[in-house]
Short mmCIF file of N, CA and C in Angstrom, two decimals:
data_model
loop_
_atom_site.label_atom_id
_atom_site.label_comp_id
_atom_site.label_asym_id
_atom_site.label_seq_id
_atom_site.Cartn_x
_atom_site.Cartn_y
_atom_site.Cartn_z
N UNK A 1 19.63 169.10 -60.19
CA UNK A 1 20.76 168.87 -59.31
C UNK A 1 21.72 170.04 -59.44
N UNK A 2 21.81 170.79 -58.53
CA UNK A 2 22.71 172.19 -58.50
C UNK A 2 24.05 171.86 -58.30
N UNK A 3 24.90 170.44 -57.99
CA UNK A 3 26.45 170.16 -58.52
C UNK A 3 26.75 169.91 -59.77
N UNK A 4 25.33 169.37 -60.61
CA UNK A 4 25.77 169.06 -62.38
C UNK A 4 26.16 170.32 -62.58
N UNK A 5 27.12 170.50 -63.51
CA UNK A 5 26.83 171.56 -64.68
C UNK A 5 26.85 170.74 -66.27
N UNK A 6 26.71 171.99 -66.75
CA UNK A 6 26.27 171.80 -68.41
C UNK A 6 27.31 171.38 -69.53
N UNK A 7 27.88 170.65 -70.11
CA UNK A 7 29.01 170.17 -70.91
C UNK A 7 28.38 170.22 -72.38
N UNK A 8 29.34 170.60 -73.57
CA UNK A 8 29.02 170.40 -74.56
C UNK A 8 30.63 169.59 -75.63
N UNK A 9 30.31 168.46 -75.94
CA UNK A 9 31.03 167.65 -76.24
C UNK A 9 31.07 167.94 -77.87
N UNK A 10 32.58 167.48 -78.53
CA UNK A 10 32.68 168.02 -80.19
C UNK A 10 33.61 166.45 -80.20
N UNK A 11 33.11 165.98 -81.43
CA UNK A 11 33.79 164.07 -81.39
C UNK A 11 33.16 164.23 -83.08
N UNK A 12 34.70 164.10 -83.82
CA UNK A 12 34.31 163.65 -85.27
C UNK A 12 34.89 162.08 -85.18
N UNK A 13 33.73 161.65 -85.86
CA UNK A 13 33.54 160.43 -86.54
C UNK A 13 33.97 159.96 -87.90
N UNK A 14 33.75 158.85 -88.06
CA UNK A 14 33.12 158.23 -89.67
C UNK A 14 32.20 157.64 -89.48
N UNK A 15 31.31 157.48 -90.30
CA UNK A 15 30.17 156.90 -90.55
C UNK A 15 29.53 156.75 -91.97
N UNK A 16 28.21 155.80 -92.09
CA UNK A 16 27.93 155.58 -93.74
C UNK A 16 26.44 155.13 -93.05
N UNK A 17 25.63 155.11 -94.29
CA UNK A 17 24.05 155.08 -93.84
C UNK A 17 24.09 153.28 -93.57
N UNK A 18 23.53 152.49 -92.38
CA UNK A 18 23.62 151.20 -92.33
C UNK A 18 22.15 150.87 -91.59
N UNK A 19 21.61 149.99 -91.82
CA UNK A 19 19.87 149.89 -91.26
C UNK A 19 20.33 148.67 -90.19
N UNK A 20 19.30 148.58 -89.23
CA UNK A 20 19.66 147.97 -88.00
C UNK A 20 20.13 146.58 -87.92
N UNK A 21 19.27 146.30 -89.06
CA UNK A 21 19.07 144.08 -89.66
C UNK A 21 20.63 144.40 -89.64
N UNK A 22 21.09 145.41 -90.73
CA UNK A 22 22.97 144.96 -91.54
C UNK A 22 23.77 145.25 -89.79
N UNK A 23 23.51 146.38 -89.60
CA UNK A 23 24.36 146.58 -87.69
C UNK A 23 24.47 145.45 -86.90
N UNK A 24 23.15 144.33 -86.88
CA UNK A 24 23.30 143.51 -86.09
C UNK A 24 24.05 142.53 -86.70
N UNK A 25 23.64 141.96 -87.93
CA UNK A 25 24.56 141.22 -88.97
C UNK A 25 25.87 141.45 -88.69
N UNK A 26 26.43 142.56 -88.60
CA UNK A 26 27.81 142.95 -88.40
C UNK A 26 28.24 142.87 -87.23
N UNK A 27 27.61 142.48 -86.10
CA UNK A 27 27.80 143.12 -84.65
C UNK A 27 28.02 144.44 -84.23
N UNK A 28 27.63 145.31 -84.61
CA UNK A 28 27.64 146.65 -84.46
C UNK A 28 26.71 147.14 -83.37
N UNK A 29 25.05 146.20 -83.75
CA UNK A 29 24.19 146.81 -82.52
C UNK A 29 24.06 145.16 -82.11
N UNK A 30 23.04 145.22 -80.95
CA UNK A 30 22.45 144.40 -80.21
C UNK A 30 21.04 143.77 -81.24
N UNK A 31 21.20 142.49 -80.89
CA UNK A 31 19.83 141.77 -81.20
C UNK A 31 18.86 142.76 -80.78
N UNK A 32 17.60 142.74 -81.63
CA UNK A 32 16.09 142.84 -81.70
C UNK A 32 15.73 142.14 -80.61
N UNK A 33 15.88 142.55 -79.20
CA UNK A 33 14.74 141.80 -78.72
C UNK A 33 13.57 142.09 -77.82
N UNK A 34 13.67 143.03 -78.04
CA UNK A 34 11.92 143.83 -77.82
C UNK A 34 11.32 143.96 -78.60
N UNK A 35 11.52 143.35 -80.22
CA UNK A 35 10.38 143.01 -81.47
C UNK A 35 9.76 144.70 -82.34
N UNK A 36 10.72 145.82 -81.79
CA UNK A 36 10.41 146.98 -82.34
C UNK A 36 10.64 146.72 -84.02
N UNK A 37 10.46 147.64 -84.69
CA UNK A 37 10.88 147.89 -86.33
C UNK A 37 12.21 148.05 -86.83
N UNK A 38 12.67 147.14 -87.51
CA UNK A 38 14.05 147.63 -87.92
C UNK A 38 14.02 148.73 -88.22
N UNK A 39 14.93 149.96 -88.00
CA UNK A 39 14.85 151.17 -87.95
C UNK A 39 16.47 151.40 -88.82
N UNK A 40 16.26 152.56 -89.47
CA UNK A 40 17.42 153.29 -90.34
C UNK A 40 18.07 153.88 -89.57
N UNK A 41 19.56 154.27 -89.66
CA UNK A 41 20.71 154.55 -88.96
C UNK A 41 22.09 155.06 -89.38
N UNK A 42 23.07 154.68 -89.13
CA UNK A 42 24.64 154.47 -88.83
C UNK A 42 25.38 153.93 -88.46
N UNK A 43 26.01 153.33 -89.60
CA UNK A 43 27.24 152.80 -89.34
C UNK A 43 28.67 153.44 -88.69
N UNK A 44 29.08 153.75 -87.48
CA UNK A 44 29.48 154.53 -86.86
C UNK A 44 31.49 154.16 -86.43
N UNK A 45 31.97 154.59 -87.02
CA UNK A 45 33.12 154.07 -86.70
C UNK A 45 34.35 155.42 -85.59
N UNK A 46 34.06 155.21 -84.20
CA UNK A 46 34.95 155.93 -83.34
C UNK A 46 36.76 155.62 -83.26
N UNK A 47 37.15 156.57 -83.51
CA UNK A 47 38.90 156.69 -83.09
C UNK A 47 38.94 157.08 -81.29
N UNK A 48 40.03 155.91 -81.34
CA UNK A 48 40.31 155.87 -79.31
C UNK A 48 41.69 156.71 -79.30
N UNK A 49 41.42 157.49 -78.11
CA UNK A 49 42.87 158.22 -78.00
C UNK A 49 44.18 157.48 -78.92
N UNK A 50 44.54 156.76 -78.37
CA UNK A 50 45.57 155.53 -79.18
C UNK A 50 45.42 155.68 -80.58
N UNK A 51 44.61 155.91 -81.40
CA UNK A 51 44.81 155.85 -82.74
C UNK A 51 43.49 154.40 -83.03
N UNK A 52 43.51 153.78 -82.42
CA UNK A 52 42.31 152.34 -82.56
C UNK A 52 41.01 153.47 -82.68
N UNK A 53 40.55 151.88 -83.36
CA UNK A 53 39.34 152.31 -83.56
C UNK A 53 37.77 151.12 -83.18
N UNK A 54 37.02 151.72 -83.23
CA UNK A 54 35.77 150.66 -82.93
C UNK A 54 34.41 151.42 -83.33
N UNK A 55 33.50 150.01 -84.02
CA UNK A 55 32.40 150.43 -84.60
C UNK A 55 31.11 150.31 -84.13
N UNK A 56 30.23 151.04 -84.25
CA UNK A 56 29.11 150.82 -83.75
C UNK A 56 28.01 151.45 -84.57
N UNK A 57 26.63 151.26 -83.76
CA UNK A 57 25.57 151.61 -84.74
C UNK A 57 24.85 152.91 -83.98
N UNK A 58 24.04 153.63 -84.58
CA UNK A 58 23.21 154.56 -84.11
C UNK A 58 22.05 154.90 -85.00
N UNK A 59 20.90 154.79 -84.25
CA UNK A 59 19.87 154.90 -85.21
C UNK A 59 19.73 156.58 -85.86
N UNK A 60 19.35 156.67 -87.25
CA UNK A 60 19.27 157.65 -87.89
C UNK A 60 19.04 159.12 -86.81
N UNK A 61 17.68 159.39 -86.25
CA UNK A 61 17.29 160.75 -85.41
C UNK A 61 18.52 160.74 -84.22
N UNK A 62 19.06 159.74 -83.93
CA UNK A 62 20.04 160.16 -82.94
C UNK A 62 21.50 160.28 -83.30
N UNK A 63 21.75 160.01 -84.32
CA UNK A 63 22.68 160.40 -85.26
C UNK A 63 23.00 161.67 -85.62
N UNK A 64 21.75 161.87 -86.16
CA UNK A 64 21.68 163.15 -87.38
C UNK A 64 21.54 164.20 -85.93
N UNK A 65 21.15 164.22 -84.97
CA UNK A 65 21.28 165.00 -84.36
C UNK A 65 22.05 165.37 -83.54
N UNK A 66 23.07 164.92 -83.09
CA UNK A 66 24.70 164.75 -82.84
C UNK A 66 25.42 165.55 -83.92
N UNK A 67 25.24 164.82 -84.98
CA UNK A 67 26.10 164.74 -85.65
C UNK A 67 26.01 165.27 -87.12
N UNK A 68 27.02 166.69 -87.42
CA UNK A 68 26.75 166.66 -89.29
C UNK A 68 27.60 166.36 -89.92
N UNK A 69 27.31 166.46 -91.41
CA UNK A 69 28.46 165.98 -92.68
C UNK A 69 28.92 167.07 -92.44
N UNK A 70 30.18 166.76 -92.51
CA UNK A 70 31.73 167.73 -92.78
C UNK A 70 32.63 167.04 -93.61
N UNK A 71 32.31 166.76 -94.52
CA UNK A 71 33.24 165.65 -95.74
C UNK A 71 34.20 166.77 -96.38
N UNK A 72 33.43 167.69 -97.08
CA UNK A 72 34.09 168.83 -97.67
C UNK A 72 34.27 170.17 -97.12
N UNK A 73 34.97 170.39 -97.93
CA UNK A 73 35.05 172.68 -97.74
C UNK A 73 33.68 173.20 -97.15
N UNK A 74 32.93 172.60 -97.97
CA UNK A 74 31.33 173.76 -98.26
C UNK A 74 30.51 173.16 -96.94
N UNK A 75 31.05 171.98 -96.86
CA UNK A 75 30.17 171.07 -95.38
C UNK A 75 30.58 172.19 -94.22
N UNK A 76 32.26 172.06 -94.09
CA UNK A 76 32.10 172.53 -92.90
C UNK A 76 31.63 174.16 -92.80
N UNK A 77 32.01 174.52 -93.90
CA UNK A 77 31.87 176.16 -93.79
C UNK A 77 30.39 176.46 -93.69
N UNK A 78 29.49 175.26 -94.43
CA UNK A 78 27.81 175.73 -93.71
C UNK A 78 27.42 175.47 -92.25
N UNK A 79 28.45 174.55 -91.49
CA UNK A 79 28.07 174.01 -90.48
C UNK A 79 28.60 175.04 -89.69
N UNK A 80 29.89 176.11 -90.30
CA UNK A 80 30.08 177.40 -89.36
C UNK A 80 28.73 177.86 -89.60
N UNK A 81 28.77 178.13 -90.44
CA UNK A 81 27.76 179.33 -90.90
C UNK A 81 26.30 179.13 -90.09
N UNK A 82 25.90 177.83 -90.16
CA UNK A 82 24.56 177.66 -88.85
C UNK A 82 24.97 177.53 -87.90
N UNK A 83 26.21 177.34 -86.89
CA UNK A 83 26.51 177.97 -85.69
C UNK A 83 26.56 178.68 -85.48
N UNK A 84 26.77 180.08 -86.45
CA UNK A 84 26.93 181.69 -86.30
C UNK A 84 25.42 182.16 -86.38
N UNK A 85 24.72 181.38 -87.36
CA UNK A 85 23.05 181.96 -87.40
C UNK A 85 22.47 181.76 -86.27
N UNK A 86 22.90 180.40 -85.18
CA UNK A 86 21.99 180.59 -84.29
C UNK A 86 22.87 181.16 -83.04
N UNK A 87 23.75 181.64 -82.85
CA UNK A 87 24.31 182.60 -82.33
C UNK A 87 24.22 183.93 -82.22
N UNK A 88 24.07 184.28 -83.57
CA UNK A 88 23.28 185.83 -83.65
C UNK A 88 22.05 186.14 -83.95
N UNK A 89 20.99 184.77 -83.90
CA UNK A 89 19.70 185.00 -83.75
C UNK A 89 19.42 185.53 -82.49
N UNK A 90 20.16 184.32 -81.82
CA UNK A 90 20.24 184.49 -79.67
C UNK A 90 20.64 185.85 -79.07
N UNK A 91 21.68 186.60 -80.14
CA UNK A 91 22.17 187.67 -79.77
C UNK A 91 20.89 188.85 -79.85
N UNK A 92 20.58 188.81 -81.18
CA UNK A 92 19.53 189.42 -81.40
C UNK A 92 18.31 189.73 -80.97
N UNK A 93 17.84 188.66 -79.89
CA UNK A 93 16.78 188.63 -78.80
C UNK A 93 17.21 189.16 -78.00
N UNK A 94 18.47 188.90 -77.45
CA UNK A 94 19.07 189.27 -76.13
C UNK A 94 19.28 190.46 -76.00
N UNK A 95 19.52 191.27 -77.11
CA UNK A 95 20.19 193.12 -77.46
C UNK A 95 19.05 193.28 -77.16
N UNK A 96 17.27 192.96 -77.14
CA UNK A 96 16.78 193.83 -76.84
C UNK A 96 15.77 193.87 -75.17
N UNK A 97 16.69 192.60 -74.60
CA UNK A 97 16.01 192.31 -73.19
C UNK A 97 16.59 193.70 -72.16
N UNK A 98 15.83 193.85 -71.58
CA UNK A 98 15.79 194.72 -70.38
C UNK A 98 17.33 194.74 -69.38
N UNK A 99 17.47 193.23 -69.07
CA UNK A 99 18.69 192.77 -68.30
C UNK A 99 19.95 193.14 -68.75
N UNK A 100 20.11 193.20 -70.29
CA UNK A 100 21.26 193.87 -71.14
C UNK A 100 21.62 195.26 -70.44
N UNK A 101 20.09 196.03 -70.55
CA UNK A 101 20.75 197.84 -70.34
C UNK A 101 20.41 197.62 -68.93
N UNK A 102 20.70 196.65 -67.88
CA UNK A 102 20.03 197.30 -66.58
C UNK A 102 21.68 196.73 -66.36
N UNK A 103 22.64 196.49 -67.20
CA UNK A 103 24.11 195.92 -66.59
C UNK A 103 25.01 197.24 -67.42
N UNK A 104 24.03 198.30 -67.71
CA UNK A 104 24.94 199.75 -68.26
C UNK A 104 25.16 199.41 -69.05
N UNK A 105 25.43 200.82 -69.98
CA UNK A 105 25.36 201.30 -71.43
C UNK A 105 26.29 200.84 -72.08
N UNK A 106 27.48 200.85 -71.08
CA UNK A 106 28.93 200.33 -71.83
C UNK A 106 28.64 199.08 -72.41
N UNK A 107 28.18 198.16 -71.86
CA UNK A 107 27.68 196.19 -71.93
C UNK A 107 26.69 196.89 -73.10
N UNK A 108 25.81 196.85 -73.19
CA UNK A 108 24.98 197.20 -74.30
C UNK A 108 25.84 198.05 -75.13
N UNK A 109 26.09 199.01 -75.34
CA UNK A 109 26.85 199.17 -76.18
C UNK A 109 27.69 198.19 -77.26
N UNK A 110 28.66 197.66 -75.86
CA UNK A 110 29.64 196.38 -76.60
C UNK A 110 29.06 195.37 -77.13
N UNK A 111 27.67 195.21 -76.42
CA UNK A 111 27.00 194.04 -77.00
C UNK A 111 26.10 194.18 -78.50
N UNK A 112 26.16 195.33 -78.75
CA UNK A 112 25.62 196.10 -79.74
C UNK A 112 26.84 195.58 -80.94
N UNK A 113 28.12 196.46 -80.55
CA UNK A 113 29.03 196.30 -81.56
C UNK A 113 29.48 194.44 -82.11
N UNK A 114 29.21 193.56 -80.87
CA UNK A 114 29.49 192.30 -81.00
C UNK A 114 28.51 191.54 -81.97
N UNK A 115 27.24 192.38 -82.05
CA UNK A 115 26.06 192.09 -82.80
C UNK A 115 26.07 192.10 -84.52
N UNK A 116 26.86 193.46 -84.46
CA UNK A 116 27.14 193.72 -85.49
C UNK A 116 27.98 193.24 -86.04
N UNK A 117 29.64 192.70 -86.15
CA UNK A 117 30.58 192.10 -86.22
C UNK A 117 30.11 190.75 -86.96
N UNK A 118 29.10 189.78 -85.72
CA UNK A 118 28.52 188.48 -86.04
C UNK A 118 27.72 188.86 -87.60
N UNK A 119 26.96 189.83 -87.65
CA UNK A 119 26.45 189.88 -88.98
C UNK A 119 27.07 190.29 -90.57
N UNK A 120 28.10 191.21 -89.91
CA UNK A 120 29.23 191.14 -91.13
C UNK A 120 30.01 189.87 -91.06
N UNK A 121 30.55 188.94 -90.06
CA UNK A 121 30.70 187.92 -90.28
C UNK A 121 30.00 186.46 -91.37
N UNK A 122 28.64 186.90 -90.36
CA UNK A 122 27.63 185.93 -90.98
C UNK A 122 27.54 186.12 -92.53
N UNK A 123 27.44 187.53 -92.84
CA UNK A 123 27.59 187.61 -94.74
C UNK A 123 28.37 187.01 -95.68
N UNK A 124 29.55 187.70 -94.69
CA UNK A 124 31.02 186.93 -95.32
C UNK A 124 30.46 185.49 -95.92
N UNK A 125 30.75 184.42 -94.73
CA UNK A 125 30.56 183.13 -94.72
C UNK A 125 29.42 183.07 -95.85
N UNK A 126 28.17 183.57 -95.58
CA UNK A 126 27.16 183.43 -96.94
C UNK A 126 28.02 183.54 -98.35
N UNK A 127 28.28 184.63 -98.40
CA UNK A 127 29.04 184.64 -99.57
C UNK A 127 29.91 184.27 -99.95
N UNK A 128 30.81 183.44 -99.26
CA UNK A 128 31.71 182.64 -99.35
C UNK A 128 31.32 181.07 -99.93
N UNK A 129 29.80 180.80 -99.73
CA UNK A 129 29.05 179.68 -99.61
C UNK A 129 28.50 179.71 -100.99
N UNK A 130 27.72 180.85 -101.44
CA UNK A 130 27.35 181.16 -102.68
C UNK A 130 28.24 181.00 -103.65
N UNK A 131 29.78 181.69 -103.76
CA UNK A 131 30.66 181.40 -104.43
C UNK A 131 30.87 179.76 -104.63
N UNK A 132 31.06 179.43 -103.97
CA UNK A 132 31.42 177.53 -103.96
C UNK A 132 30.37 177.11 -104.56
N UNK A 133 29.13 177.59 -104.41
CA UNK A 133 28.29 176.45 -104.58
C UNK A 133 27.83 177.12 -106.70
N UNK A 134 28.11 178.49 -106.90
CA UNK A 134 28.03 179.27 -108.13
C UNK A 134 29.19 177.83 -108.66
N UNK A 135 30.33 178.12 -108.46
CA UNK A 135 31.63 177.08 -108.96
C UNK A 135 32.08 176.18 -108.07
N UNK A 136 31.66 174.99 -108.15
CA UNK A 136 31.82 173.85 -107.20
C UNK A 136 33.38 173.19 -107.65
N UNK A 137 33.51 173.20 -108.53
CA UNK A 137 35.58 173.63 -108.66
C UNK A 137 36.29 173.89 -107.88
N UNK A 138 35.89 174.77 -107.24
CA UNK A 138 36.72 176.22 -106.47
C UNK A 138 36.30 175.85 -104.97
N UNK A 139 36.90 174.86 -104.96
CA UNK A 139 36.74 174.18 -103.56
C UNK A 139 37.51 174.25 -102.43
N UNK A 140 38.63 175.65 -102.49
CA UNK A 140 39.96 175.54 -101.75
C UNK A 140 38.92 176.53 -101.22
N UNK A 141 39.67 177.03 -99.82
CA UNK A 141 39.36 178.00 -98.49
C UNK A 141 40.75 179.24 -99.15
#
């Protein structure tokens, strides 16, 4: 459909590991009644503009794929750190497609220097990660 476009949505949660039997027990999910396997999950608790809140369930693969741990320092700073890896993996294919230098040298060029930047970036963050995790103490940013 050429009126959709593409959205990418960012929504922190709470949540705790909860299996489907305890979700329904709780009212969280819906009765079993297509007789599938109780399946592993989340206990999912959303904040409403207002400050309220409401809980629900989500099974584990659709969870975990939404959604990562960011509890601590080191959570979120790996969860930069694999947004930047697959950012300058993408970059890294892209510096060497055809379509780059057929939009001039200047764009390649810049896209060159932007390449580079992401990878002194990307170190940083590594080593920033190594440190924390060498002394798990040293948990401030």
């Amino acid at each position: 459909n050429k009126t959709m476009k593409t959205y990418i949505g960012t929504k922190q949660v709470k949540a705790e590991p909860m299996n489907e039997l305890a979700a329904v027990e709780k009212g969280y999910a819906r009765k079993n009644e297509d007789n599938h396997e109780w399946r592993e999950g989340y206990h999912v608790q959303y904040t409403n503009p207002d400050g309220s809140t409401y809980d629900s369930w989500s099974p584990k693969s659709v969870f975990e794929q939404a959604y990562k741990c960011a509890d601590s320092f080191l959570d979120r700073l790996q969860i930069e750190r694999d947004e930047l890896k697959e950012r300058y993996d993408k970059l890294s294919n892209l510096e060497n497609v055809d379509t780059v230098k057929e939009c001039g040298s200047r764009h390649a060029w810049i896209l060159s220097l932007q390449h580079t930047s992401m990878g002194m970036y990307l170190h940083h963050l590594e080593t920033r990660i190594k440190l924390l995790k060498d002394a798990p103490s040293q948990t401030q940013g």
